[in-house]
Amino acid sequence: MSCQSAYAEVSGNDDRNPELDLLQQVQPRYASGLSQRRPLQERELEEWGGRISAPPRQKFTGFEPRIGLGFEYTDNLSFSNTEQEDDVIALLSPGFNYVANSPQWRVGLDYGFEAAAYRDNTELDRLLDAQTVSLSATYNASPLFGITVSELFQQTHDPTAEALVTAASPATRFTTNILSTLATLRPNRTSDVNLGVSHQLLLTSDDDGADAQAYAFDAQARWLLGRAARLTARYNAQYLRFDLPPATLSSAAANARDDHGIIQGLRVGYQRALARNLAADIELGFLEPGPFADEDWQGRAQLRAATTNQLATLDASRDTTVVAGIGAPLLRNRLAFDVENRPFAGLRVGGTIALTRFKTLDREPQEFDTIDIGVAVRYALGSNIWLEGLLNRRQQEVSGDTTHANSLTFSIVKGL
């Protein structure tokens, strides 16, 4: 195995598809099946769960339906430190995936929704919920130029109001729509340039939640340095606008907030395969959060080690995110350690621990800390059916008050 292919293995990147990295930055990850019931920002915090529990994305042409059935137990349904209540939730999640390929074109469509029934809290039962629609079309005009247009729609109702929405907003109903376009230029075999624009709409139907809208521009250039290293430079700018509800606007805290502004940043990164099964990724840059705050830097450091059957990742990052319901962008500092083991074909066992500190970027900032611990097990019974179990513990501290919740989910997903 060459150093370059070893780098692709441990970094999760394939240099034959250089647009992949930026696509994952422009539009959030989503996991098919039962894990899609969590809001977008929650699944981003649990990206390890998507990697382990989500079904593999096959490179095929055609139509592939699926159906999932699961049961979840939680000991703190409302994620409250005063009114804790447990419940069992039955989940049904049908969906389908369609892919069409040609030498120049690739079109993909994925759709899924969820029905849920609660043992004790029957008023929370729902039939058509957690809808996700992902549509993308890629056209490669030549080996030197390609363009991808993608659309991601996510609607969810999360009665548990997990993590950051609990700390900063009572909102639990969200709709997210992201439309993005990415152009990829490949002047030679050792470099590429990606230019992306996107529009992100984050809505909440709760009266006390704030809607958000963002227009983003991304420019990224990458250069391979020899056979085992890569240099990256990236510029990102987002214009944000928050629609604060009248009830919030009347408060002193809301009057101190800026409801619109531009966040921009420039980052330079260096990735290198240190050995056959070890790679490092370091990225640093400045952050200019416009009128929202005085924070001035962002970055990421990641170390990945992989063998045939194991993968371990240590990741530290500092960046911003936009969440519906809060009315201000969030600065996120995160340290996470993920492990995954494949003891034999068809079985994956993984675990994670993640420490995250959020800070609202406004003139009256609020900080809150979250600890996520989880274990996931997935076993494929065949090429189109798998069993999975997910054990989660989440603990959050806000202004000295600590809240925690444990959940256990078992599910079976089958391709039809």
Tab-separated table of C-alpha atoms in Angstrom:
chain	number	residue	atom	x	y	z
A	1	MET	CA	0.000	0.000	0.000
A	2	SER	CA	1.387	3.405	-0.972
A	3	CYS	CA	1.626	6.277	1.500
A	4	GLN	CA	-1.042	8.137	-0.451
A	5	SER	CA	-3.522	5.256	-0.298
A	6	ALA	CA	-2.663	4.769	3.366
A	7	TYR	CA	-3.465	8.412	3.950
A	8	ALA	CA	-6.836	7.981	2.237
A	9	GLU	CA	-7.563	4.986	4.452
A	10	VAL	CA	-6.864	6.646	7.785
A	11	SER	CA	-8.178	10.085	6.890
A	12	GLY	CA	-11.408	8.895	5.321
A	13	ASN	CA	-10.673	10.866	2.146
A	14	ASP	CA	-10.192	9.621	-1.374
A	15	ASP	CA	-8.130	11.972	-3.509
A	16	ARG	CA	-9.846	10.677	-6.626
A	17	ASN	CA	-12.928	12.558	-5.400
A	18	PRO	CA	-11.502	15.831	-4.073
A	19	GLU	CA	-14.911	17.502	-3.831
A	20	LEU	CA	-16.027	15.110	-1.082
A	21	ASP	CA	-14.479	17.007	1.842
A	22	LEU	CA	-16.058	20.360	1.023
A	23	LEU	CA	-19.426	18.786	0.301
A	24	GLN	CA	-19.443	17.415	3.827
A	25	GLN	CA	-18.677	20.902	5.135
A	26	VAL	CA	-21.283	22.711	3.028
A	27	GLN	CA	-24.142	20.401	3.973
A	28	PRO	CA	-24.491	18.579	7.298
A	29	ARG	CA	-24.198	14.829	7.594
A	30	TYR	CA	-27.353	12.838	7.962
A	31	ALA	CA	-27.817	9.201	8.861
A	32	SER	CA	-30.453	7.031	7.225
A	33	GLY	CA	-32.841	4.987	9.298
A	34	LEU	CA	-33.708	5.428	12.934
A	35	SER	CA	-30.881	7.775	13.893
A	36	GLN	CA	-32.423	10.574	11.810
A	37	ARG	CA	-34.947	11.410	14.560
A	38	ARG	CA	-32.354	13.614	16.264
A	39	PRO	CA	-32.156	17.287	15.200
A	40	LEU	CA	-29.380	18.182	12.790
A	41	GLN	CA	-27.182	19.817	15.387
A	42	GLU	CA	-27.583	16.843	17.719
A	43	ARG	CA	-26.557	14.348	15.046
A	44	GLU	CA	-23.536	16.523	14.305
A	45	LEU	CA	-22.482	16.109	17.926
A	46	GLU	CA	-22.996	12.363	17.530
A	47	GLU	CA	-21.225	11.929	14.200
A	48	TRP	CA	-19.619	8.761	15.508
A	49	GLY	CA	-23.088	7.224	15.795
A	50	GLY	CA	-23.800	8.000	12.156
A	51	ARG	CA	-20.520	6.431	11.103
A	52	ILE	CA	-21.111	3.237	13.051
A	53	SER	CA	-24.878	2.821	12.952
A	54	ALA	CA	-25.905	4.195	9.579
A	55	PRO	CA	-26.164	1.699	6.716
A	56	PRO	CA	-23.292	1.818	4.254
A	57	ARG	CA	-23.843	4.024	1.212
A	58	GLN	CA	-23.540	1.575	-1.651
A	59	LYS	CA	-22.316	2.680	-5.053
A	60	PHE	CA	-25.169	1.268	-7.080
A	61	THR	CA	-27.628	2.356	-9.748
A	62	GLY	CA	-31.305	1.934	-9.109
A	63	PHE	CA	-34.010	2.090	-6.463
A	64	GLU	CA	-33.482	0.705	-2.948
A	65	PRO	CA	-36.336	0.901	-0.386
A	66	ARG	CA	-35.739	0.230	3.319
A	67	ILE	CA	-37.701	-0.033	6.536
A	68	GLY	CA	-36.597	0.208	10.158
A	69	LEU	CA	-38.273	-0.898	13.373
A	70	GLY	CA	-36.917	0.040	16.764
A	71	PHE	CA	-37.563	0.592	20.448
A	72	GLU	CA	-36.000	3.282	22.606
A	73	TYR	CA	-35.985	3.612	26.377
A	74	THR	CA	-35.101	6.928	28.015
A	75	ASP	CA	-35.021	7.755	31.710
A	76	ASN	CA	-35.487	11.518	31.228
A	77	LEU	CA	-37.918	12.161	28.425
A	78	SER	CA	-38.069	15.963	28.762
A	79	PHE	CA	-34.353	16.318	29.597
A	80	SER	CA	-35.175	18.104	32.836
A	81	ASN	CA	-33.353	18.134	36.160
A	82	THR	CA	-36.597	18.615	38.112
A	83	GLU	CA	-39.314	16.585	36.325
A	84	GLN	CA	-37.625	13.396	35.192
A	85	GLU	CA	-39.883	10.861	33.521
A	86	ASP	CA	-39.011	7.652	31.721
A	87	ASP	CA	-40.772	6.198	28.692
A	88	VAL	CA	-40.504	3.592	25.962
A	89	ILE	CA	-40.870	4.705	22.346
A	90	ALA	CA	-41.679	2.430	19.404
A	91	LEU	CA	-40.220	3.728	16.126
A	92	LEU	CA	-41.018	2.874	12.514
A	93	SER	CA	-38.834	4.482	9.829
A	94	PRO	CA	-39.422	3.653	6.156
A	95	GLY	CA	-37.468	5.261	3.345
A	96	PHE	CA	-35.765	4.746	0.022
A	97	ASN	CA	-32.624	5.622	-1.890
A	98	TYR	CA	-32.309	6.125	-5.649
A	99	VAL	CA	-29.091	6.575	-7.624
A	100	ALA	CA	-28.577	7.061	-11.356
A	101	ASN	CA	-25.059	6.991	-12.826
A	102	SER	CA	-23.510	7.743	-16.180
A	103	PRO	CA	-19.935	8.586	-17.248
A	104	GLN	CA	-20.612	12.300	-16.658
A	105	TRP	CA	-23.681	12.455	-14.418
A	106	ARG	CA	-24.628	11.167	-11.002
A	107	VAL	CA	-28.042	11.837	-9.453
A	108	GLY	CA	-28.998	10.679	-5.980
A	109	LEU	CA	-32.232	10.930	-3.980
A	110	ASP	CA	-32.842	9.730	-0.437
A	111	TYR	CA	-36.103	10.090	1.503
A	112	GLY	CA	-37.183	8.842	4.902
A	113	PHE	CA	-39.638	9.632	7.670
A	114	GLU	CA	-40.531	8.298	11.094
A	115	ALA	CA	-43.616	7.243	13.013
A	116	ALA	CA	-43.391	7.059	16.809
A	117	ALA	CA	-45.663	5.734	19.548
A	118	TYR	CA	-45.047	6.487	23.255
A	119	ARG	CA	-46.037	4.011	25.965
A	120	ASP	CA	-47.003	6.631	28.570
A	121	ASN	CA	-46.996	10.001	26.790
A	122	THR	CA	-49.435	9.154	24.009
A	123	GLU	CA	-50.041	12.845	23.275
A	124	LEU	CA	-46.565	12.855	21.687
A	125	ASP	CA	-47.445	10.098	19.173
A	126	ARG	CA	-46.824	11.105	15.575
A	127	LEU	CA	-47.148	9.515	12.168
A	128	LEU	CA	-45.231	11.563	9.598
A	129	ASP	CA	-42.250	13.050	11.415
A	130	ALA	CA	-38.478	13.482	11.109
A	131	GLN	CA	-38.758	13.740	7.347
A	132	THR	CA	-35.455	13.938	5.509
A	133	VAL	CA	-35.059	14.590	1.795
A	134	SER	CA	-31.573	14.617	0.277
A	135	LEU	CA	-31.166	15.315	-3.439
A	136	SER	CA	-27.886	15.822	-5.296
A	137	ALA	CA	-26.832	16.022	-8.919
A	138	THR	CA	-23.207	16.012	-10.095
A	139	TYR	CA	-22.020	16.814	-13.614
A	140	ASN	CA	-18.383	16.272	-14.595
A	141	ALA	CA	-17.888	18.280	-17.763
A	142	SER	CA	-14.300	17.051	-18.022
A	143	PRO	CA	-11.562	15.663	-15.785
A	144	LEU	CA	-10.746	19.302	-15.021
A	145	PHE	CA	-14.199	20.584	-13.979
A	146	GLY	CA	-17.261	19.327	-12.118
A	147	ILE	CA	-20.301	20.878	-10.476
A	148	THR	CA	-22.672	19.536	-7.824
A	149	VAL	CA	-26.059	20.922	-6.786
A	150	SER	CA	-27.609	19.524	-3.631
A	151	GLU	CA	-30.714	20.037	-1.549
A	152	LEU	CA	-31.244	18.850	2.026
A	153	PHE	CA	-34.582	19.166	3.823
A	154	GLN	CA	-34.976	18.052	7.431
A	155	GLN	CA	-38.066	18.324	9.618
A	156	THR	CA	-38.068	17.015	13.147
A	157	HIS	CA	-39.970	17.134	16.398
A	158	ASP	CA	-37.763	16.226	19.324
A	159	PRO	CA	-39.822	16.123	22.541
A	160	THR	CA	-36.719	15.411	24.609
A	161	ALA	CA	-35.290	18.864	23.748
A	162	GLU	CA	-31.785	17.484	23.985
A	163	ALA	CA	-28.516	19.294	24.643
A	164	LEU	CA	-28.019	22.812	23.399
A	165	VAL	CA	-31.672	23.637	22.646
A	166	THR	CA	-32.487	22.913	26.278
A	167	ALA	CA	-29.915	25.402	27.504
A	168	ALA	CA	-30.745	28.345	25.283
A	169	SER	CA	-34.300	27.925	23.993
A	170	PRO	CA	-37.522	26.046	24.766
A	171	ALA	CA	-37.974	25.223	21.074
A	172	THR	CA	-38.158	21.550	20.124
A	173	ARG	CA	-39.660	21.664	16.619
A	174	PHE	CA	-37.308	22.448	13.741
A	175	THR	CA	-37.303	22.629	9.965
A	176	THR	CA	-34.008	22.905	8.101
A	177	ASN	CA	-33.535	23.486	4.393
A	178	ILE	CA	-30.091	23.780	2.772
A	179	LEU	CA	-29.539	24.440	-0.926
A	180	SER	CA	-25.911	24.388	-2.045
A	181	THR	CA	-23.849	24.477	-5.224
A	182	LEU	CA	-20.246	23.333	-5.433
A	183	ALA	CA	-17.864	23.803	-8.369
A	184	THR	CA	-14.638	21.783	-8.466
A	185	LEU	CA	-11.621	22.729	-10.575
A	186	ARG	CA	-8.765	20.251	-11.030
A	187	PRO	CA	-5.930	22.037	-12.850
A	188	ASN	CA	-3.612	19.045	-12.383
A	189	ARG	CA	-3.284	15.758	-10.507
A	190	THR	CA	-1.851	17.344	-7.367
A	191	SER	CA	-4.251	20.238	-6.709
A	192	ASP	CA	-7.898	21.201	-6.791
A	193	VAL	CA	-10.027	24.268	-6.075
A	194	ASN	CA	-13.565	24.102	-4.667
A	195	LEU	CA	-16.006	27.033	-4.737
A	196	GLY	CA	-19.310	26.611	-2.930
A	197	VAL	CA	-22.358	28.742	-2.167
A	198	SER	CA	-25.277	27.710	0.005
A	199	HIS	CA	-28.480	29.014	1.524
A	200	GLN	CA	-29.545	27.641	4.891
A	201	LEU	CA	-32.973	28.189	6.424
A	202	LEU	CA	-33.578	27.127	10.042
A	203	LEU	CA	-37.141	27.424	11.308
A	204	THR	CA	-38.926	26.580	14.526
A	205	SER	CA	-42.679	26.493	15.028
A	206	ASP	CA	-42.411	27.352	18.745
A	207	ASP	CA	-43.560	30.858	19.671
A	208	ASP	CA	-40.494	31.499	21.833
A	209	GLY	CA	-37.941	30.182	19.322
A	210	ALA	CA	-35.939	32.286	16.881
A	211	ASP	CA	-35.734	31.484	13.174
A	212	ALA	CA	-32.405	31.834	11.383
A	213	GLN	CA	-31.238	32.292	7.807
A	214	ALA	CA	-27.702	32.053	6.461
A	215	TYR	CA	-26.032	32.683	3.106
A	216	ALA	CA	-22.579	31.119	2.894
A	217	PHE	CA	-19.628	31.249	0.508
A	218	ASP	CA	-16.813	28.719	0.654
A	219	ALA	CA	-13.509	28.756	-1.238
A	220	GLN	CA	-10.983	25.986	-0.711
A	221	ALA	CA	-7.711	25.111	-2.421
A	222	ARG	CA	-5.717	21.929	-1.773
A	223	TRP	CA	-2.296	20.781	-2.853
A	224	LEU	CA	-0.732	17.343	-2.512
A	225	LEU	CA	2.830	17.612	-1.218
A	226	GLY	CA	4.569	14.490	-2.355
A	227	ARG	CA	2.786	11.202	-1.729
A	228	ALA	CA	1.831	11.534	1.929
A	229	ALA	CA	0.878	15.147	2.731
A	230	ARG	CA	-1.625	17.781	1.736
A	231	LEU	CA	-1.855	21.551	2.301
A	232	THR	CA	-5.268	23.226	2.461
A	233	ALA	CA	-6.379	26.867	2.530
A	234	ARG	CA	-10.029	27.725	3.079
A	235	TYR	CA	-12.048	30.950	3.279
A	236	ASN	CA	-15.628	30.960	4.536
A	237	ALA	CA	-18.115	33.803	4.931
A	238	GLN	CA	-21.675	33.603	6.252
A	239	TYR	CA	-24.314	36.299	6.360
A	240	LEU	CA	-26.656	35.474	9.257
A	241	ARG	CA	-30.057	36.875	10.050
A	242	PHE	CA	-32.159	35.932	13.077
A	243	ASP	CA	-35.899	36.531	13.307
A	244	LEU	CA	-36.381	37.044	17.036
A	245	PRO	CA	-39.970	36.523	18.293
A	246	PRO	CA	-41.807	39.517	19.824
A	247	ALA	CA	-41.825	37.935	23.293
A	248	THR	CA	-38.039	37.678	23.192
A	249	LEU	CA	-37.498	41.124	21.711
A	250	SER	CA	-39.170	42.706	24.712
A	251	SER	CA	-36.571	41.300	27.097
A	252	ALA	CA	-33.402	43.149	28.054
A	253	ALA	CA	-31.217	40.269	26.891
A	254	ALA	CA	-32.740	40.252	23.416
A	255	ASN	CA	-32.363	44.013	23.081
A	256	ALA	CA	-28.618	43.510	23.564
A	257	ARG	CA	-28.452	41.045	20.668
A	258	ASP	CA	-27.588	41.703	17.057
A	259	ASP	CA	-30.115	40.087	14.759
A	260	HIS	CA	-27.871	40.084	11.654
A	261	GLY	CA	-24.231	40.187	10.696
A	262	ILE	CA	-21.377	38.510	8.841
A	263	ILE	CA	-19.096	35.816	10.244
A	264	GLN	CA	-15.978	35.117	8.195
A	265	GLY	CA	-12.790	33.195	8.632
A	266	LEU	CA	-9.630	31.996	6.908
A	267	ARG	CA	-7.982	28.696	7.801
A	268	VAL	CA	-4.816	26.931	6.707
A	269	GLY	CA	-4.426	23.219	7.293
A	270	TYR	CA	-1.781	20.538	6.931
A	271	GLN	CA	-2.571	16.839	6.668
A	272	ARG	CA	0.055	14.134	6.670
A	273	ALA	CA	0.266	10.355	6.791
A	274	LEU	CA	2.790	9.836	9.583
A	275	ALA	CA	2.993	6.088	9.039
A	276	ARG	CA	1.187	3.331	7.203
A	277	ASN	CA	-1.772	3.482	9.604
A	278	LEU	CA	-1.457	6.905	11.208
A	279	ALA	CA	-2.466	10.351	9.949
A	280	ALA	CA	-2.592	13.823	11.484
A	281	ASP	CA	-4.623	16.879	10.516
A	282	ILE	CA	-3.925	20.374	11.915
A	283	GLU	CA	-5.871	23.462	10.888
A	284	LEU	CA	-5.697	26.999	12.317
A	285	GLY	CA	-7.079	30.347	11.272
A	286	PHE	CA	-8.746	33.581	12.298
A	287	LEU	CA	-12.430	34.092	12.994
A	288	GLU	CA	-14.174	37.433	12.575
A	289	PRO	CA	-17.693	37.081	14.042
A	290	GLY	CA	-18.783	40.531	12.940
A	291	PRO	CA	-21.013	42.343	15.439
A	292	PHE	CA	-21.724	39.232	17.489
A	293	ALA	CA	-18.576	38.873	19.612
A	294	ASP	CA	-14.821	39.429	19.900
A	295	GLU	CA	-13.659	35.831	19.384
A	296	ASP	CA	-10.761	35.810	16.932
A	297	TRP	CA	-9.573	32.283	16.138
A	298	GLN	CA	-10.778	28.857	15.091
A	299	GLY	CA	-9.051	25.591	14.417
A	300	ARG	CA	-8.973	21.832	14.453
A	301	ALA	CA	-6.483	19.122	15.369
A	302	GLN	CA	-7.145	15.492	14.570
A	303	LEU	CA	-5.163	12.295	14.914
A	304	ARG	CA	-6.465	9.135	13.244
A	305	ALA	CA	-5.054	5.635	13.551
A	306	ALA	CA	-6.389	2.705	11.556
A	307	THR	CA	-5.694	-0.939	10.936
A	308	THR	CA	-7.701	-3.493	9.026
A	309	ASN	CA	-10.189	-3.930	11.865
A	310	GLN	CA	-9.761	-0.880	14.124
A	311	LEU	CA	-10.155	2.870	13.851
A	312	ALA	CA	-9.375	5.423	16.570
A	313	THR	CA	-9.758	9.197	16.301
A	314	LEU	CA	-8.788	11.984	18.676
A	315	ASP	CA	-10.348	15.246	17.600
A	316	ALA	CA	-10.263	18.788	19.020
A	317	SER	CA	-12.048	21.630	17.253
A	318	ARG	CA	-13.174	25.216	17.724
A	319	ASP	CA	-15.716	26.637	15.296
A	320	THR	CA	-19.147	28.255	15.003
A	321	THR	CA	-22.552	26.806	14.294
A	322	VAL	CA	-26.018	28.249	13.671
A	323	VAL	CA	-29.022	26.751	15.451
A	324	ALA	CA	-32.706	27.558	15.165
A	325	GLY	CA	-34.407	28.636	18.354
A	326	ILE	CA	-31.469	30.428	19.953
A	327	GLY	CA	-31.246	33.762	18.167
A	328	ALA	CA	-27.440	33.970	18.136
A	329	PRO	CA	-24.605	31.973	16.572
A	330	LEU	CA	-22.772	29.535	18.816
A	331	LEU	CA	-19.058	29.161	19.392
A	332	ARG	CA	-18.292	25.485	19.897
A	333	ASN	CA	-15.200	24.009	21.554
A	334	ARG	CA	-15.173	20.221	21.323
A	335	LEU	CA	-12.822	17.419	22.343
A	336	ALA	CA	-13.785	13.892	21.330
A	337	PHE	CA	-12.288	10.420	21.284
A	338	ASP	CA	-13.881	7.769	19.047
A	339	VAL	CA	-13.026	4.106	18.598
A	340	GLU	CA	-14.452	1.508	16.248
A	341	ASN	CA	-13.637	-2.172	16.023
A	342	ARG	CA	-14.610	-4.769	13.419
A	343	PRO	CA	-13.828	-8.123	15.048
A	344	PHE	CA	-15.187	-10.011	12.060
A	345	ALA	CA	-17.128	-9.381	8.877
A	346	GLY	CA	-20.519	-7.818	9.492
A	347	LEU	CA	-19.928	-6.689	13.096
A	348	ARG	CA	-18.977	-3.182	14.195
A	349	VAL	CA	-18.522	-2.112	17.808
A	350	GLY	CA	-17.749	1.493	18.645
A	351	GLY	CA	-17.671	3.993	21.453
A	352	THR	CA	-17.180	7.691	22.022
A	353	ILE	CA	-16.699	10.318	24.667
A	354	ALA	CA	-17.145	13.957	23.694
A	355	LEU	CA	-16.773	17.111	25.783
A	356	THR	CA	-18.399	20.192	24.232
A	357	ARG	CA	-18.588	23.755	25.489
A	358	PHE	CA	-21.033	26.085	23.764
A	359	LYS	CA	-21.031	29.852	24.041
A	360	THR	CA	-23.631	32.127	22.499
A	361	LEU	CA	-21.994	34.832	20.396
A	362	ASP	CA	-23.846	37.923	21.522
A	363	ARG	CA	-23.252	40.784	23.918
A	364	GLU	CA	-24.667	38.809	26.847
A	365	PRO	CA	-23.015	35.424	26.184
A	366	GLN	CA	-24.161	32.249	27.871
A	367	GLU	CA	-21.963	29.172	28.315
A	368	PHE	CA	-23.046	25.577	28.790
A	369	ASP	CA	-21.151	22.305	28.825
A	370	THR	CA	-22.232	18.934	27.445
A	371	ILE	CA	-20.717	15.487	27.949
A	372	ASP	CA	-21.737	12.677	25.574
A	373	ILE	CA	-20.788	9.052	26.212
A	374	GLY	CA	-21.994	6.283	23.970
A	375	VAL	CA	-21.562	2.736	22.754
A	376	ALA	CA	-22.884	1.428	19.440
A	377	VAL	CA	-23.080	-2.125	18.105
A	378	ARG	CA	-24.126	-2.990	14.560
A	379	TYR	CA	-24.340	-6.453	13.028
A	380	ALA	CA	-25.205	-7.172	9.396
A	381	LEU	CA	-27.273	-10.324	9.005
A	382	GLY	CA	-26.821	-10.085	5.249
A	383	SER	CA	-26.250	-7.577	2.490
A	384	ASN	CA	-29.535	-5.759	3.162
A	385	ILE	CA	-30.494	-6.366	6.805
A	386	TRP	CA	-28.750	-5.334	10.022
A	387	LEU	CA	-29.313	-5.084	13.756
A	388	GLU	CA	-28.077	-2.183	15.851
A	389	GLY	CA	-27.996	-1.092	19.444
A	390	LEU	CA	-27.094	2.353	20.774
A	391	LEU	CA	-26.507	3.291	24.413
A	392	ASN	CA	-26.224	7.029	25.162
A	393	ARG	CA	-25.583	9.110	28.219
A	394	ARG	CA	-25.790	12.898	27.993
A	395	GLN	CA	-24.946	15.301	30.789
A	396	GLN	CA	-25.279	19.071	30.531
A	397	GLU	CA	-24.418	21.882	32.909
A	398	VAL	CA	-25.988	25.324	32.580
A	399	SER	CA	-25.453	28.066	35.168
A	400	GLY	CA	-24.540	25.513	37.816
A	401	ASP	CA	-27.550	23.242	37.133
A	402	THR	CA	-26.731	19.759	35.846
A	403	THR	CA	-29.111	17.629	33.787
A	404	HIS	CA	-28.499	14.140	32.504
A	405	ALA	CA	-30.382	11.506	30.512
A	406	ASN	CA	-29.693	7.920	29.509
A	407	SER	CA	-31.204	6.172	26.516
A	408	LEU	CA	-31.031	2.689	25.031
A	409	THR	CA	-32.175	1.955	21.483
A	410	PHE	CA	-32.533	-1.371	19.680
A	411	SER	CA	-33.499	-1.493	16.029
A	412	ILE	CA	-33.562	-3.658	12.940
A	413	VAL	CA	-33.274	-2.146	9.462
A	414	LYS	CA	-33.953	-4.030	6.250
A	415	GLY	CA	-33.500	-3.110	2.626
A	416	LEU	CA	-36.501	-4.246	0.604
